[in-house]
Each structure stands twice: as structure tokens, then as C-alpha cells.
CSV table of C-alpha atoms and ligand atoms in Angstrom, one decimal:
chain,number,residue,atom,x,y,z
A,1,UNK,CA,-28.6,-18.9,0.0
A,2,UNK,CA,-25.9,-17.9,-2.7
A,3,UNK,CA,-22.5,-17.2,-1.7
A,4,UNK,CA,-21.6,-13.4,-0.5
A,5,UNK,CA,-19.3,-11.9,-2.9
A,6,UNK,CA,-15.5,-13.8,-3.8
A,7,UNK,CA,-14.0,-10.4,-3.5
A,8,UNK,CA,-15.5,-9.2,-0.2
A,9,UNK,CA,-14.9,-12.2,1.6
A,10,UNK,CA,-10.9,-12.0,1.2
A,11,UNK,CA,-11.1,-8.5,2.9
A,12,UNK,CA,-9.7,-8.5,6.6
A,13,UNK,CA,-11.2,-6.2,9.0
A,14,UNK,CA,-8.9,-3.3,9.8
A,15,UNK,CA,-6.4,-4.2,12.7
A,16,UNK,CA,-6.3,-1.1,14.1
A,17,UNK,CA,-9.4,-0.5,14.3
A,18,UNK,CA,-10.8,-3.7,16.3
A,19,UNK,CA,-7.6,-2.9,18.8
A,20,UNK,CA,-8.5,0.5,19.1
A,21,UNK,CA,-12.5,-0.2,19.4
A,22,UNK,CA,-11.6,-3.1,21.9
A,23,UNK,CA,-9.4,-0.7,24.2
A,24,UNK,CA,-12.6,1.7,24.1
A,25,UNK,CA,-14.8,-1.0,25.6
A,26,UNK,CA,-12.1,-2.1,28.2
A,27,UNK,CA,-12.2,1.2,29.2
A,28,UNK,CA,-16.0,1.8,29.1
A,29,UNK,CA,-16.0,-1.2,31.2
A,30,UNK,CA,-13.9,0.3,33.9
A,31,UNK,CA,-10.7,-1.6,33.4
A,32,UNK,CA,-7.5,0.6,33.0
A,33,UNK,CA,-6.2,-0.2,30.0
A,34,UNK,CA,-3.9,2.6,28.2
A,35,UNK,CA,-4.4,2.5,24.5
A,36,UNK,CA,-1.4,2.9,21.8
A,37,UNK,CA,-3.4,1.2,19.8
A,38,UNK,CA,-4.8,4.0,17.6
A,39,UNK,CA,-3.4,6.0,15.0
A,40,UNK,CA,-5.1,9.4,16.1
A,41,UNK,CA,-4.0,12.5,17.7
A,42,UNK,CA,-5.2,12.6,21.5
A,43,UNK,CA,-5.4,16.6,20.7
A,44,UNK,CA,-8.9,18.2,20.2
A,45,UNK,CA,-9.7,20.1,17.1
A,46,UNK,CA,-8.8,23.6,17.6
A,47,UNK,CA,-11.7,26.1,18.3
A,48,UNK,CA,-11.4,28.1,15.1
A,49,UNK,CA,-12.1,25.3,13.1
A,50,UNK,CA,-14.6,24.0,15.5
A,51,UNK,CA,-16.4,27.2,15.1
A,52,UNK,CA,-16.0,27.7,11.7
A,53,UNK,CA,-18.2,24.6,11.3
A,54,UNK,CA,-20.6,26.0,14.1
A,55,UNK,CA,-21.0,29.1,11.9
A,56,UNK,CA,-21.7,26.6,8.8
A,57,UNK,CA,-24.4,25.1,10.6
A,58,UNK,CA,-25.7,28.4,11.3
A,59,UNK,CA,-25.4,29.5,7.4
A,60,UNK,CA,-27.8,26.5,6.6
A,61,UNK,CA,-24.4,24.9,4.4
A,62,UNK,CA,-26.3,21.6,5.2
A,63,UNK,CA,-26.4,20.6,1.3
A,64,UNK,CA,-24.8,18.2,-0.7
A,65,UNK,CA,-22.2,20.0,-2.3
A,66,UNK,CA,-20.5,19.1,-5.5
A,67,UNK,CA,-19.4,15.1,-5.6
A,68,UNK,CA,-15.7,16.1,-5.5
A,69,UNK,CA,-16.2,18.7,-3.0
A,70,UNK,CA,-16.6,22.7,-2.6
A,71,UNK,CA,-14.8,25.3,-4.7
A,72,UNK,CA,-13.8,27.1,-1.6
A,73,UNK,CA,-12.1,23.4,-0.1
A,74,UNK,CA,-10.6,22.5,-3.1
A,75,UNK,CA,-8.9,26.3,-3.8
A,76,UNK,CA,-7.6,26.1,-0.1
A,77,UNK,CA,-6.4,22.5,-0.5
A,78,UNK,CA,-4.0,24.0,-3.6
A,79,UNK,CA,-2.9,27.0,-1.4
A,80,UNK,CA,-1.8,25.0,1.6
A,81,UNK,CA,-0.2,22.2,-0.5
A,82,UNK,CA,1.9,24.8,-2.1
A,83,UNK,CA,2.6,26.8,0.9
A,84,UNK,CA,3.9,23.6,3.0
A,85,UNK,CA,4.7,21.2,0.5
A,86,UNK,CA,5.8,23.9,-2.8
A,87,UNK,CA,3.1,21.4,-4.7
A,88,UNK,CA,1.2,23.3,-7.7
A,89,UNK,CA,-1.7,22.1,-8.5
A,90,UNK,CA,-5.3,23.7,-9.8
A,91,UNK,CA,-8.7,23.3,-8.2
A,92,UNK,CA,-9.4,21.2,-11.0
A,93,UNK,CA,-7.1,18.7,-9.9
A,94,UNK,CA,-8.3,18.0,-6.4
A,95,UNK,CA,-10.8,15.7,-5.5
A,96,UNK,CA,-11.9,16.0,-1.6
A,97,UNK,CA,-13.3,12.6,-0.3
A,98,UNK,CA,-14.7,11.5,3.3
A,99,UNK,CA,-11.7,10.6,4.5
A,100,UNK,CA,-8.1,10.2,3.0
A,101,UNK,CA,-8.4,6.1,3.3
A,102,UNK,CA,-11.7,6.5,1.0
A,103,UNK,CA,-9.5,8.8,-1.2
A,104,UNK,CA,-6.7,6.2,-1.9
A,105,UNK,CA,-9.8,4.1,-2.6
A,106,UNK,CA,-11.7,5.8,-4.9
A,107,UNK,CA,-7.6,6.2,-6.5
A,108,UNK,CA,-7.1,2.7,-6.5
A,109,UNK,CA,-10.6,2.3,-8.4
A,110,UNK,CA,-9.1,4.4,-10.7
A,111,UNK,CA,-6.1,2.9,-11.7
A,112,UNK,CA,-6.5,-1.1,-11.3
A,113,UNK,CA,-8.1,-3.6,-13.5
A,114,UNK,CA,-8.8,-6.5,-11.6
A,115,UNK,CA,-5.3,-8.7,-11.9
A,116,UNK,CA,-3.6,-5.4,-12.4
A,117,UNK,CA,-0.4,-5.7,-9.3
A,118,UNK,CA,0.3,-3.0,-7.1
A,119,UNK,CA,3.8,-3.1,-5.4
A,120,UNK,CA,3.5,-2.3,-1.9
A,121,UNK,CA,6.5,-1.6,0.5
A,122,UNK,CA,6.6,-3.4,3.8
A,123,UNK,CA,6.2,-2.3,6.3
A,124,UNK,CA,2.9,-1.0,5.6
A,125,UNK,CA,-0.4,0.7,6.8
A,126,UNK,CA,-2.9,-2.2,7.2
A,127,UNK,CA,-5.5,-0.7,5.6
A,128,UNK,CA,-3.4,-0.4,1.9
A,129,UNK,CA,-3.6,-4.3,1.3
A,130,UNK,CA,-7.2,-4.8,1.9
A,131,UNK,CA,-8.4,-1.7,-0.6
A,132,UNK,CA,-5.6,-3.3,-3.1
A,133,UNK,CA,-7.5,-6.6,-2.8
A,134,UNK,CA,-10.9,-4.8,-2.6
A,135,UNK,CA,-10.3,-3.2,-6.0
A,136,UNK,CA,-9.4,-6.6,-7.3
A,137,UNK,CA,-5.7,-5.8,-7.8
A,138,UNK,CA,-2.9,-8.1,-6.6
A,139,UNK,CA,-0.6,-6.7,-4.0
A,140,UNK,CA,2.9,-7.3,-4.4
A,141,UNK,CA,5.1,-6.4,-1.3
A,142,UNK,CA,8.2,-5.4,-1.0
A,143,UNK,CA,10.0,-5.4,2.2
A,144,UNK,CA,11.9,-3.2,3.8
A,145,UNK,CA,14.4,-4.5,6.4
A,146,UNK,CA,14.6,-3.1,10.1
A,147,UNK,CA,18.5,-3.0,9.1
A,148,UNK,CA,17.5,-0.6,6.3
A,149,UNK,CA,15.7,2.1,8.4
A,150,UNK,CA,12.6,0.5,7.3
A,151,UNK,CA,12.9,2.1,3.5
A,152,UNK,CA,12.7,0.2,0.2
A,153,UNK,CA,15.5,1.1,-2.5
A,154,UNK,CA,14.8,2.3,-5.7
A,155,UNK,CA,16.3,-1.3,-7.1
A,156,UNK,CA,13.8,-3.2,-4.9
A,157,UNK,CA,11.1,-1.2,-6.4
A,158,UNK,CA,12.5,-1.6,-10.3
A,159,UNK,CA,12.7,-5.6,-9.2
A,160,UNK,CA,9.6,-5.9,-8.3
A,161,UNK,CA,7.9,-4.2,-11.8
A,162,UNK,CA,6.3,-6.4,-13.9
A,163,UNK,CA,4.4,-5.5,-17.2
A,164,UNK,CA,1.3,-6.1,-15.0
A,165,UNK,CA,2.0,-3.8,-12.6
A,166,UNK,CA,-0.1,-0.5,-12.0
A,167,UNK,CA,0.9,1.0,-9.2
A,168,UNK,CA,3.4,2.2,-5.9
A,169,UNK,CA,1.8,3.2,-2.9
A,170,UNK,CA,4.2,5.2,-0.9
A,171,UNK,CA,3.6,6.3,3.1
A,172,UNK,CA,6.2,9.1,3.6
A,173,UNK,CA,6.5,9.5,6.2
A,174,UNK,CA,5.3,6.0,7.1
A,175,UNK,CA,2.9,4.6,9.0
A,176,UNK,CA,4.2,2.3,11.0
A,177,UNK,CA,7.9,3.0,10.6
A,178,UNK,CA,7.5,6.5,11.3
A,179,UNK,CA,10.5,6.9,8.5
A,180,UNK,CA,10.8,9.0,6.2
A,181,UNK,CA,12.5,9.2,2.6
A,182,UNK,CA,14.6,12.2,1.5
A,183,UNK,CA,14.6,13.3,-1.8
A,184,UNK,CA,17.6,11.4,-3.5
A,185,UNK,CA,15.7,8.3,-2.0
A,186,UNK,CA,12.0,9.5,-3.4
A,187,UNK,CA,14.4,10.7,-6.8
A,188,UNK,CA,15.4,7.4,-7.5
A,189,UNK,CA,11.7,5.7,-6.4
A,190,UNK,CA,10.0,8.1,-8.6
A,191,UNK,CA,12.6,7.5,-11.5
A,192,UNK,CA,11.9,3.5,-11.4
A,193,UNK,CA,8.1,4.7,-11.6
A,194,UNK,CA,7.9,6.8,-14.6
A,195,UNK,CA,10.9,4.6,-16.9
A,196,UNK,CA,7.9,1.9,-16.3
A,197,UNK,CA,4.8,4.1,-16.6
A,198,UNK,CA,3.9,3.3,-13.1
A,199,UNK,CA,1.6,5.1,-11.5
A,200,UNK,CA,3.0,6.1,-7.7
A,201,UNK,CA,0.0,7.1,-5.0
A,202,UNK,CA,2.1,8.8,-2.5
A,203,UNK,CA,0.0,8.9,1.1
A,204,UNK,CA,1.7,12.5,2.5
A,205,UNK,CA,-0.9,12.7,5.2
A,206,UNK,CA,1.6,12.6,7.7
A,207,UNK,CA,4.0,15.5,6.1
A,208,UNK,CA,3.8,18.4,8.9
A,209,UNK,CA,4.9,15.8,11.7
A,210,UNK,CA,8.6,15.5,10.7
A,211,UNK,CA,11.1,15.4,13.9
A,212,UNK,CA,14.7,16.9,14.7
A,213,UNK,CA,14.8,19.5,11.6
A,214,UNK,CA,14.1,16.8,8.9
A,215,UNK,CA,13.0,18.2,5.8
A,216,UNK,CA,9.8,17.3,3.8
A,217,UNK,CA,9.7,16.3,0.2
A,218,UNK,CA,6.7,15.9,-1.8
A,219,UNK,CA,7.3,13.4,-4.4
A,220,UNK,CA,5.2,15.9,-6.8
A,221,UNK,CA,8.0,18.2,-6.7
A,222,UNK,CA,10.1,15.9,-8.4
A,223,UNK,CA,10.0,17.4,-11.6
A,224,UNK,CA,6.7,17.3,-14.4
A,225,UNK,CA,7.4,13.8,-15.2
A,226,UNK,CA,7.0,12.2,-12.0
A,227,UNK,CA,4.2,14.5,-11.4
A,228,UNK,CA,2.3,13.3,-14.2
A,229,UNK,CA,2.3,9.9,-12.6
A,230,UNK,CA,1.6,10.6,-9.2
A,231,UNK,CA,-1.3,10.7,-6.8
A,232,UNK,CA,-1.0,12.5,-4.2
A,233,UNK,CA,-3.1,11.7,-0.7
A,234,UNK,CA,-3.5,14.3,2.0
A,235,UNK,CA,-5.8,14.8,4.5
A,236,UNK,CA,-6.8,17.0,7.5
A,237,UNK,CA,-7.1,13.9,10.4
A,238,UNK,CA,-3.6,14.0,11.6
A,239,UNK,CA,-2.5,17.5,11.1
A,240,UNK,CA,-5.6,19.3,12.5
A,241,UNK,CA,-6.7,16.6,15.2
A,242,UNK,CA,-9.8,16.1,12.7
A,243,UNK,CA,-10.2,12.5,12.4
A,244,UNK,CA,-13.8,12.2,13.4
A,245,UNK,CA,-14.9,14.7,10.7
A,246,UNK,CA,-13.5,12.6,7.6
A,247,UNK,CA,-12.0,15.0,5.0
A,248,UNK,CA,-9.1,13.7,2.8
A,249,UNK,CA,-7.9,14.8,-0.5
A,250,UNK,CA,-6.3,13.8,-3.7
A,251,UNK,CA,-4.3,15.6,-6.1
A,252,UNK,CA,-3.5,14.5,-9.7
A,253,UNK,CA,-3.4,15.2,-13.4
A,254,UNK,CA,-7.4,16.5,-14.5
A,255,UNK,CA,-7.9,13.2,-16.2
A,256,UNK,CA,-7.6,10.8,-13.0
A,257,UNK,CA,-9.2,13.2,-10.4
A,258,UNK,CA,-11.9,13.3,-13.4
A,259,UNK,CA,-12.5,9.8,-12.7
A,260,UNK,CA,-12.5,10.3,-8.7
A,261,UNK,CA,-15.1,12.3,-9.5
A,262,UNK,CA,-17.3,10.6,-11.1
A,263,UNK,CA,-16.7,7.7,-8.4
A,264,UNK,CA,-17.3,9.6,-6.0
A,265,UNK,CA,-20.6,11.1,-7.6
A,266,UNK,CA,-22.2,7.8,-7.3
A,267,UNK,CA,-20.8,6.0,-4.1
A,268,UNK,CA,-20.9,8.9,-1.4
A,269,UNK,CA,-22.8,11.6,-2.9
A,270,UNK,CA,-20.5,14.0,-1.1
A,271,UNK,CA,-18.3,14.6,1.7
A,272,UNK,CA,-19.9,16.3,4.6
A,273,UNK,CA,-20.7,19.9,4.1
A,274,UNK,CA,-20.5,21.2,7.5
A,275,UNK,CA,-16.9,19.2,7.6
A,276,UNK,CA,-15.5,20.5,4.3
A,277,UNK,CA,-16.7,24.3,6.1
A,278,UNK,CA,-14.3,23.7,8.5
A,279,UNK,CA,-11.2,21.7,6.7
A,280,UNK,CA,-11.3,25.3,5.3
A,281,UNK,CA,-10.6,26.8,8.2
A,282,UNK,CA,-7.9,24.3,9.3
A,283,UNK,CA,-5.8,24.9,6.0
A,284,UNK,CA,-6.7,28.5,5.7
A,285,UNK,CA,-6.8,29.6,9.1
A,286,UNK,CA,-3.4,29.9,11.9
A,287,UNK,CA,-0.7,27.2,11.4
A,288,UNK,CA,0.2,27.7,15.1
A,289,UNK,CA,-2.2,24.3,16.7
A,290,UNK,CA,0.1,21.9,14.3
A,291,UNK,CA,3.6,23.4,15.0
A,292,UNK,CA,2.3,22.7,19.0
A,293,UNK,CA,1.0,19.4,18.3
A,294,UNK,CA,4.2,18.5,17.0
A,295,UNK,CA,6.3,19.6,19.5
A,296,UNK,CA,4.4,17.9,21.7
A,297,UNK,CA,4.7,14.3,19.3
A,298,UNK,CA,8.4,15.0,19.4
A,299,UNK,CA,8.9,15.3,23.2
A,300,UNK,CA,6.9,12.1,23.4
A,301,UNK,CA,8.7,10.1,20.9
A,302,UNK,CA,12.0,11.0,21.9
A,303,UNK,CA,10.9,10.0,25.6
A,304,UNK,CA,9.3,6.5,24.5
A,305,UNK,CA,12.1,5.5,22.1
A,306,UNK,CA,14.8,6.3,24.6
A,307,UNK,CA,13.1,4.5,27.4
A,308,UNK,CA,11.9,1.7,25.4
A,309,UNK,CA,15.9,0.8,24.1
A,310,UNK,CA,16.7,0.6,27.8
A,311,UNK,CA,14.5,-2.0,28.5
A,312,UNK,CA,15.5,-5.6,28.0
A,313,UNK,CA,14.2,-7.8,25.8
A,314,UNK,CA,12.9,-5.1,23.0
A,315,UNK,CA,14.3,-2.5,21.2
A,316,UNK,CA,12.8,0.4,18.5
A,317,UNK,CA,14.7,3.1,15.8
A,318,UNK,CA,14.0,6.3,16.6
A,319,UNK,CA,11.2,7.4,13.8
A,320,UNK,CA,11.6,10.9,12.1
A,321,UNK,CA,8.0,11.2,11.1
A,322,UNK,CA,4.3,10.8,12.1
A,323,UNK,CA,3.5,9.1,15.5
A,324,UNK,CA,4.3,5.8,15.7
A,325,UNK,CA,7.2,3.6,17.0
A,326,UNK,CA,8.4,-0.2,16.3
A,327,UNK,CA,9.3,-2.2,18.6
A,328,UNK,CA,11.3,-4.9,18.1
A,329,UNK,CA,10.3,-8.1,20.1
A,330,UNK,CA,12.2,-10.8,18.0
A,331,UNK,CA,13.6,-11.9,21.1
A,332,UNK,CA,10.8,-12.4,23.1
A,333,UNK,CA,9.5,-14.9,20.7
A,334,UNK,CA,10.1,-18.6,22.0
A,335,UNK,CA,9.8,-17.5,25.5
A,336,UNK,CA,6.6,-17.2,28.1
A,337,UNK,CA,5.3,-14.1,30.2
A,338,UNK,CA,2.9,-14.2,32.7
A,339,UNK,CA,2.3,-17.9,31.6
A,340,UNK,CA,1.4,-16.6,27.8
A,341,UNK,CA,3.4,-18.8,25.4
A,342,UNK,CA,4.7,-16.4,23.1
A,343,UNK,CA,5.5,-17.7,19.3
A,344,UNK,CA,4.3,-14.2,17.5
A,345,UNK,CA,3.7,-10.2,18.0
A,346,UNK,CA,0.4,-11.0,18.2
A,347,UNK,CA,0.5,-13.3,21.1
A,348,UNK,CA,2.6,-10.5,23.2
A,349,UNK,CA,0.1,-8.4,22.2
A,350,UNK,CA,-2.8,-10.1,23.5
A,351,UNK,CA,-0.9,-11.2,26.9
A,352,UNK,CA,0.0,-7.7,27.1
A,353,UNK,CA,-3.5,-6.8,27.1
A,354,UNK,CA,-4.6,-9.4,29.1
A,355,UNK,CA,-2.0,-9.1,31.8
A,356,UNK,CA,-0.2,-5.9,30.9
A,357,UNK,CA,-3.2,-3.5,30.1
A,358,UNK,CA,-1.9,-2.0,27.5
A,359,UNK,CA,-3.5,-2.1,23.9
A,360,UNK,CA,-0.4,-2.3,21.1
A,361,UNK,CA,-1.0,-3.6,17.3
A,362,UNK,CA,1.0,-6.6,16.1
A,363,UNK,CA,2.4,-5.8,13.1
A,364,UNK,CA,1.8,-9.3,11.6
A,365,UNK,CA,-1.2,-7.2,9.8
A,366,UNK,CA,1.6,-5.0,8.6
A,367,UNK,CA,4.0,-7.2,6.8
A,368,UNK,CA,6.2,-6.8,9.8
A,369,UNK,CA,5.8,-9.9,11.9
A,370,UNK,CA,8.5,-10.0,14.5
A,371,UNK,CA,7.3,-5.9,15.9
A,372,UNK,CA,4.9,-4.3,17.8
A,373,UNK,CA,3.3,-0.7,17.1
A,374,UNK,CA,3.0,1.9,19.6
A,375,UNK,CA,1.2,4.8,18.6
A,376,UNK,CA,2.5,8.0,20.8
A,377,UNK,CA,-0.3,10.1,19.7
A,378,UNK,CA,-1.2,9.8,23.3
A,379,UNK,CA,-0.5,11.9,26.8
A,380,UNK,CA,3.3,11.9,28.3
A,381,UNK,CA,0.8,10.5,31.9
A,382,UNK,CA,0.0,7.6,29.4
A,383,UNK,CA,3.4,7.0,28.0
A,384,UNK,CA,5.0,6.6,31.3
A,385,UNK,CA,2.2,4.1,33.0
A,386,UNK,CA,2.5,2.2,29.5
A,387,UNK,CA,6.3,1.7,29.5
A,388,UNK,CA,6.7,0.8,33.5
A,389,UNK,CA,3.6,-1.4,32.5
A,390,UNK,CA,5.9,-3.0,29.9
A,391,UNK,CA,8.7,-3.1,32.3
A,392,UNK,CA,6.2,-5.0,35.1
A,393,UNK,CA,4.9,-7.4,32.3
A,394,UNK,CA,8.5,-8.4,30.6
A,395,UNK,CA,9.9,-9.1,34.2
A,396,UNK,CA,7.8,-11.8,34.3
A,397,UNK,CA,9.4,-13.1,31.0
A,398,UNK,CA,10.7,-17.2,31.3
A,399,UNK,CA,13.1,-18.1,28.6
B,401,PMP,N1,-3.1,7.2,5.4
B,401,PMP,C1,-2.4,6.8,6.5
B,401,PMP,C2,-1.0,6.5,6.3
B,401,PMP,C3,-3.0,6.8,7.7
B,401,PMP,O1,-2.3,6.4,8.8
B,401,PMP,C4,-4.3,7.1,7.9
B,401,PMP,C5,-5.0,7.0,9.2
B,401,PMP,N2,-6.1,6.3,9.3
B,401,PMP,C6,-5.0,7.5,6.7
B,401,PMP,C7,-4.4,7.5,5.5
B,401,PMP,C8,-6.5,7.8,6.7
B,401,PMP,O2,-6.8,9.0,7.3
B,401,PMP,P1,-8.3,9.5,7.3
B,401,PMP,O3,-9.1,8.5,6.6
B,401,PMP,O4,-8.7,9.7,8.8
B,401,PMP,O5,-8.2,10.8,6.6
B,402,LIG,N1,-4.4,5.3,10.6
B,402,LIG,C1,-4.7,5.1,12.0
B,402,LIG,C2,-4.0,3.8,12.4
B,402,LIG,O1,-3.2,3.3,11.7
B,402,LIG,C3,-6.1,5.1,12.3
B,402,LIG,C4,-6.9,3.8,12.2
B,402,LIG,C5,-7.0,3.3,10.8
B,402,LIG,O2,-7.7,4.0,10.1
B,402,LIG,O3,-6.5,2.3,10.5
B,402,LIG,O4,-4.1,3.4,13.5
């Protein structure tokens, strides 16, 4: 037999995923493991959306639709990013995709040669290093100290440029840090970006779950230059409690979301139609199911984060943004718990399966080796079991 593709077989499966699918079975299986393993809001999609796809259905809007998605989608994409975000953007220069991780794809595919780099900050989303390496570009990460909130500076980023590089992807706010840059921060990234003709692919999905009164910036509102370089990725998964139904967009100068496009037209025909019926209702419709949702996301961080830096042994920052925490178990490493030697977050996290119950993703996948992610996109129930589960399992801690 010949060899399977060099390419394909550097590509990791996704992390978060296997955790998440793993936690599933556990639970299928009767055992009563709590999951903060995923990255998806426990919320159900609200019932005007859900109907609005019901009535789709009904309409016979089971078609393939254009390759880049509807008129109707793509209009109401411009209209929401401008209304939240103060984006402006036409139709023309939206692509919708199945998904927003098959959107900063299909963006990557059109940007990168292969040996092209693409500077990515660390912490970072586990899913943004395999598609760099899937498009045949060479990642080059940049990390962002715990001491730091978790941000890179615009000099780490101008550093890190090379003639060969392509490309930033930015996660504000971040998954996993949960942090999230204001706009003299973003001013100075962005800046570093267009002196170098840099192309920045700024991941926004998480942009309507900010926390305490922080404010949002949208790097595209950073004046025409830095619009002209950037990428912008949205989506309707976190926002709208939508990720089974896989819409994500991208928004960009005509010439790249051209390209999209045509990527698109030939790898997955187009995104769902009854789905794409129904991301118009979520960004058309009431506003009133996000503001609840993150309330909700806010009472539950502030509860896990506050609780967590009282236990002994770890410790977290207090994110600002999306739903995920860090926690910091440097000093756990070395020790043993529940006879688990424990040299790396992904040993605690498999004792604290196996003993603990509780599904958590090491964040060696992450570029952030000595922490733990919790997502809190879970019920307040949950959250308490998961943290007196903690409590129970470190108690059993030997230095
Ligand atoms: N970007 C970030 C930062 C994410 O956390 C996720 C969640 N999977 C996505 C993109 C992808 O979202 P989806 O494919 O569900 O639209
Ligand atoms: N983005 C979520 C997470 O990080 C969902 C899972 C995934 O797509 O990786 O957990």
C-alpha cells in the first residue's frame, strides 16, 4: 500500500472534541461524570429560530443554495455585524460556510502557500494549529504569559514577522483565556499587521459574551487600512446556542471572500439550507435569548473563578469574555492524587476523570501546558458538584 498523505498524517485530532465525545459516552454508560470539557452553550436554540427553520422545511427551502450562501443570510449577516459590532461591510463581502472553524479554513486556503508562516498567539484554540498545518503553512506561536493577562503585545507580534509570514489569527475574546483585547491593544496589533502587509484573521465569534461592562472592539473598525487586511470570523454557535446546525461567516475585502467562494463551491457545495433559514432568524430576529444567556455565563463564571482561587493547590484569572476559565495547576505538578503521578495537565486531567469524574481539557493542546480548561457553558447544579468534586479529588493530593 502507498503511504496516506505527508500532510494529513501530521494533523492531531481535535482535543476538545475526543474529551467532550468521551464525557458523552461515560455518561451514556451511566457513570456520572460532569463535563467542562466542551466549548458549547448548555442553552437550547430559541424557538423562533427553531421555528423559523420548521417553516423552511415547510417552504420546500431544501435546495442547494448559492456556494457562499443565501442573499437573504448574507444581507442579515452585514446588518447584525453593523448593529453589534459598527462593522460595514456589503453582501458581497460575506461568505457563509458550515461552520465558523470551516470558515477560518477555507480563509486559511486562501491566504497560505505551503511554507507561508502564520503567527499564532498562545494560548490558543486547538483547532487553529492543525488547519494552519492542514493548509500546509507553518505556525509560528507566540506566547502570551499568565503574568500578562494572557494577551500578546503588539512588539511580540512585530518580533515574530518574518518576510515569510502571511498571517495573525486573533481570538478576541479568546478561547481558552476568556480575555479580551481593548482597542489601544488591537490598535497597536493591527498596526504591526498592515506596516508588514500581514494579513490578520480575527475569530470574533465570541464578541456578545463580554463580562462586567467591558466593551467590544472589532478589529475592522480600526480604520480602512487595517480593514483591508483583515478577515473577520463570526458565527451563530455560541451566540444563538446553534452549534449543531453549523453556520459561520467570513467577512473581507470582495477579492478574498471571492476566493472563499469558489472553495467553497467545490468542497461543500453549500451550507445547509434549512440552517442558513434559521441563522436568519437568529440575527434578524429578538436580541433578548443572548443578553439572558450571558447573564447567565456571567453569574456562572464569577461563581467558578471565585471558588476555584479559594481552593488550594490551583488558581485561575477572572476571564472577561466567552466561557471558559484557566486554571492554573503548576503546582500540582511533581505531586500524586489518588495514587496518579502527576508530571503534566494532562495527567490531572485524566486522574480527574478517572477518580474525580469530571471531564476538563489539558491545555498542553493549547500551547499552555502547566493549565487546565473549564468550560462554564454548563448549569450552576454542574458547577458546584464539579468544584466540591475538585475539592474531594485535590484532598487526596501527596507532595
Ligand atoms: N472559533 C472559536 C474560537 C471557537 O471556540 C469555536 C468553537 N468550536 C469556533 C470558532 C467554531 O465554531 P463553529 O464551527 O461551531 O461555528
Ligand atoms: N470551540 C469549542 C471548544 O473549544 C467546541 C469544540 C471544538 O470545536 O473544538 O471546546
Amino acid at each position: 500500500m502507498k503511504e496516506l498523505s505527508q500532510l494529513a498524517g501530521q494533523v492531531q485530532a481535535s482535543t476538545t472534541m475526543a474529551i467532550d465525545a468521551l464525557a458523552k459516552q461515560m455518561k451514556a454508560d451511566g457513570v456520572d461524570v460532569i463535563g467542562f470539557g466542551a466549548g458549547e452553550p448548555d442553552f437550547n436554540t430559541p424557538d423562533h429560530i427553531k421555528a423559523a427553520a420548521a417553516q423552511a422545511i415547510a417552504d420546500n427551502l431544501t435546495r442547494y443554495t448559492p456556494a457562499s450562501g443565501t442573499p437573504a443570510l448574507k444581507q442579515a449577516v452585514c446588518d447584525r455585524m453593523r448593529a453589534d459590532c459598527g462593522v460595514e461591510y456589503q453582501p458581497s463581502q460575506v461568505v457563509v460556510t458550515s461552520g465558523a472553524k470551516h470558515c477560518v479554513y477555507i480563509a486559511l486556503r486562501a491566504l497560505v502557500n505551503p511554507g507561508d508562516e502564520v503567527i499564532l498567539p498562545a494560548p490558543y484554540w486547538v483547532s487553529y494549529l492543525e488547519l494552519i498545518k492542514m493548509v500546509g503553512g507553518v505556525p509560528v506561536i507566540v506566547t502570551a504569559e499568565e503574568s500578562d493577562g494572557f494577551k500578546v503585545t503588539a512588539g511580540q507580534i512585530r518580533q515574530a514577522i518574518t518576510p515569510r509570514t502571511k498571517a495573525l489569527i486573533l481570538n478576541n475574546p479568546s478561547n481558552p483565556t476568556g480575555m479580551v483585547y481593548g482597542r489601544e491593544e488591537l490598535q497597536g496589533i493591527a498596526q504591526a499587521c498592515v506596516d508588514q502587509e500581514v494579513y490578520l484573521i480575527s475569530d470574533e465569534i465570541y464578541y456578545s459574551l463580554l463580562y462586567d461592562g467591558v466593551g467590544f472592539t472589532s478589529v475592522a473598525t480600526l480604520g480602512e487600512q487595517v480593514k483591508r487586511h483583515t478577515i473577520l470570523i463570526n458565527g451563530v454557535s455560541k451566540a444563538y446556542a446553534m452549534t449543531g446546525w453549523r453556520i459561520g461567516y467570513a467577512l473581507a475585502e470582495e477579492g478574498v471572500t471571492k476566493v472563499m467562494a469558489n472553495y467553497l463551491s467545490h468542497s461543500t457545495g453549500s451550507p445547509c439550507s434549512i440552517s442558513q433559514a434559521a441563522a436568519v432568524a437568529a440575527l434578524n430576529g429578538p436580541q433578548d435569548g443572548v443578553e439572558e444567556m450571558r447573564r447567565a455565563f456571567e453569574q456562572r463564571r464569577d461563581y467558578l473563578v471565585e471558588r476555584m482561587n479559594r481552593i488550594e493547590g490551583v488558581s485561575c484569572l477572572k476571564p472577561e469574555g466567552a466561557f471558559y476559565a484557566m486554571m492554573n495547576v503548576e503546582r500540582l505538578l511533581g505531586s500524586t492524587i489518588c495514587g496518579e503521578r502527576i508530571q503534566t495537565s494532562d495527567d490531572f486531567c485524566a486522574a480527574f476523570l478517572k477518580h474525580g469524574l469530571v471531564a476538563t481539557v489539558p491545555c498542553s493542546g493549547f500551547g499552555a501546558a502547566s493549565f487546565v480548561r473549564w468550560s462554564y457553558a454548563t448549569s450552576m447544579e454542574n458547577i458546584q458538584k464539579g468544584l466540591d468534586r475538585l475539592e474531594q479529588f485535590l484532598a487526596k493530593t501527596e507532595k
